[in-house]
Amino acid sequence: MMWDAHCHLHDSRITDLPQQLHQAKEIPISRWVVCSTGPEDWEKVLSLSLQDDALFPAFGVHPWYIDNLPPQWESQLFDYLKNHTCFVGECGLDFEKPPQEIQETIFATQIRMAIELGRPLNIHCRKAWHRLFPLLKPAINKIPGFVIHAYSQNRDIAMQIASYGGFVSFACHILRPWNQSRYQRIITEIPLETILIETDAPDIPLYTLKTGLSSLSRLSDLALVAKQICEWKNISRETLSQSLTKAWEKLTS
Ligand SMILES: [Zn+2]
């Protein structure tokens, strides 16, 4: 089964969602993890997931959007997480932006909720790997697993993620000509069982020599990411599909 490990289908920049879903289901892509980024998204993500079983919700607070959280955000989030089969996310750390301490506190709160409810995490991590692992340590073997989205680090960090029960997810960034040799090396070196694919739609747009950087990514771009990974790993689409199915079963067990 091919599934998209991280996207934002509630984003208002996507104006043709029914058509995109129809097209992607023909490929076939079977599931989408629709990640909220803060309280104002939770209801939108929930209502999308209730309209279509293929859309799997994630409720959380993204590290960029921690400034104006309502005082009762924790209890509200806990209710969403408890009452629906879902991921916790998009949550995480981004030390390109301050304030780092508050990001850590908010992320740690979400990790505690994931542990208490046995939910997987969908994580954004940038320039904060040294803090990610200590914060995730209490969750090892207590949650079904986690996804590091838009992965761009080396083999060693990927192996550490795998040893903590996590997966690394790749999007259209691996297809950009200036990135390709680096990602070919990373993807060749890490085990297939650790790899997931995503679009981050509508972000992480596709680049082609003919069209340049498109403004938004599309759900069907996932097939291009899958094709590239199959080529680099020298495996069939069926083998990739089987590996992704296993990962889905682990994360949603
Ligand atoms: Zn995202």
Short mmCIF file of C-alpha atoms and ligand atoms in Angstrom, two decimals, residues 6 8 35 37 62 90 124 149 200 203, ligand 1:
data_model
loop_
_atom_site.label_atom_id
_atom_site.label_comp_id
_atom_site.label_asym_id
_atom_site.label_seq_id
_atom_site.Cartn_x
_atom_site.Cartn_y
_atom_site.Cartn_z
CA HIS A 6 2.65 13.85 5.96
CA HIS A 8 -1.79 19.41 5.05
CA CYS A 35 -1.33 17.04 9.84
CA THR A 37 -0.32 22.70 12.87
CA HIS A 62 3.81 22.84 15.23
CA GLU A 90 2.66 18.02 13.46
CA HIS A 124 9.16 18.25 12.38
CA HIS A 149 8.98 14.27 8.14
CA ASP A 200 3.88 17.70 2.65
CA ASP A 203 4.47 22.53 0.54
ZN ZN B 1 4.23 19.83 7.45
#
